[in-house]
Amino acid sequence: MPNRLAQATSPYLLQHADNPVDWWPWEPAAFEEARRRNVPVFLSVGYSACHWCQCT
C-alpha cells in the first residue's frame, strides 16, 4: 500500500513509503487537511543510523 511518501525525495521518508499508514510529509497540505477534517496531527519522529551506530 504505497502512501504519499512514495513521491518523497528523502531516503528516510522513502523507507516508510510502503507502510500501511497513509503518511503525509511535513507540508502545509497535511495541516490543511487535518483542519478541514477536524482531526489531530500525529507525528512520527524517527531516526536513521548506520549499522555501527545501532549496535550500542
mmCIF file of C-alpha atoms in Angstrom:
data_model
loop_
_atom_site.group_PDB
_atom_site.id
_atom_site.type_symbol
_atom_site.label_atom_id
_atom_site.label_comp_id
_atom_site.label_asym_id
_atom_site.label_seq_id
_atom_site.Cartn_x
_atom_site.Cartn_y
_atom_site.Cartn_z
ATOM 1 C CA MET A 1 0.000 0.000 0.000
ATOM 2 C CA PRO A 2 2.065 2.964 -1.169
ATOM 3 C CA ASN A 3 1.315 6.232 0.593
ATOM 4 C CA ARG A 4 2.166 9.870 -0.076
ATOM 5 C CA LEU A 5 5.785 9.248 0.905
ATOM 6 C CA ALA A 6 6.311 7.202 -2.256
ATOM 7 C CA GLN A 7 6.907 10.518 -4.050
ATOM 8 C CA ALA A 8 9.393 11.804 -1.450
ATOM 9 C CA THR A 9 12.996 12.587 -2.306
ATOM 10 C CA SER A 10 14.250 11.934 1.227
ATOM 11 C CA PRO A 11 15.841 8.469 1.681
ATOM 12 C CA TYR A 12 14.465 8.375 5.248
ATOM 13 C CA LEU A 13 10.893 9.072 4.138
ATOM 14 C CA LEU A 14 11.151 6.570 1.297
ATOM 15 C CA GLN A 15 11.868 3.835 3.871
ATOM 16 C CA HIS A 16 8.260 4.289 5.025
ATOM 17 C CA ALA A 17 6.598 4.544 1.629
ATOM 18 C CA ASP A 18 5.122 1.038 1.894
ATOM 19 C CA ASN A 19 3.894 1.307 5.483
ATOM 20 C CA PRO A 20 0.182 0.528 5.916
ATOM 21 C CA VAL A 21 -0.304 4.084 7.184
ATOM 22 C CA ASP A 22 -1.292 6.959 4.945
ATOM 23 C CA TRP A 23 1.641 9.142 5.993
ATOM 24 C CA TRP A 24 1.856 12.707 4.778
ATOM 25 C CA PRO A 25 5.140 14.600 4.524
ATOM 26 C CA TRP A 26 5.518 17.731 6.655
ATOM 27 C CA GLU A 27 3.797 20.212 4.377
ATOM 28 C CA PRO A 28 1.010 22.792 4.570
ATOM 29 C CA ALA A 29 -1.438 20.479 2.770
ATOM 30 C CA ALA A 30 -1.222 17.956 5.630
ATOM 31 C CA PHE A 31 -2.213 20.569 8.179
ATOM 32 C CA GLU A 32 -4.933 22.000 5.944
ATOM 33 C CA GLU A 33 -6.438 18.517 5.588
ATOM 34 C CA ALA A 34 -6.330 17.955 9.358
ATOM 35 C CA ARG A 35 -8.045 21.306 9.912
ATOM 36 C CA ARG A 36 -10.665 20.541 7.265
ATOM 37 C CA ARG A 37 -11.433 17.151 8.827
ATOM 38 C CA ASN A 38 -11.064 18.475 12.385
ATOM 39 C CA VAL A 39 -8.659 15.676 13.334
ATOM 40 C CA PRO A 40 -5.355 15.750 15.223
ATOM 41 C CA VAL A 41 -1.980 15.548 13.540
ATOM 42 C CA PHE A 42 0.155 12.628 14.690
ATOM 43 C CA LEU A 43 3.892 12.963 14.228
ATOM 44 C CA SER A 44 6.288 10.120 13.721
ATOM 45 C CA VAL A 45 9.709 11.140 14.936
ATOM 46 C CA GLY A 46 12.322 8.611 13.970
ATOM 47 C CA TYR A 47 15.953 8.392 13.098
ATOM 48 C CA SER A 48 18.168 6.701 10.634
ATOM 49 C CA ALA A 49 21.502 5.269 11.708
ATOM 50 C CA CYS A 50 24.219 3.161 10.178
ATOM 51 C CA HIS A 51 24.793 -0.422 11.286
ATOM 52 C CA TRP A 52 27.574 0.584 13.695
ATOM 53 C CA CYS A 53 25.533 3.280 15.407
ATOM 54 C CA GLN A 54 22.689 0.830 16.052
ATOM 55 C CA CYS A 55 24.974 -1.616 17.830
ATOM 56 C CA THR A 56 25.293 0.161 21.161
#
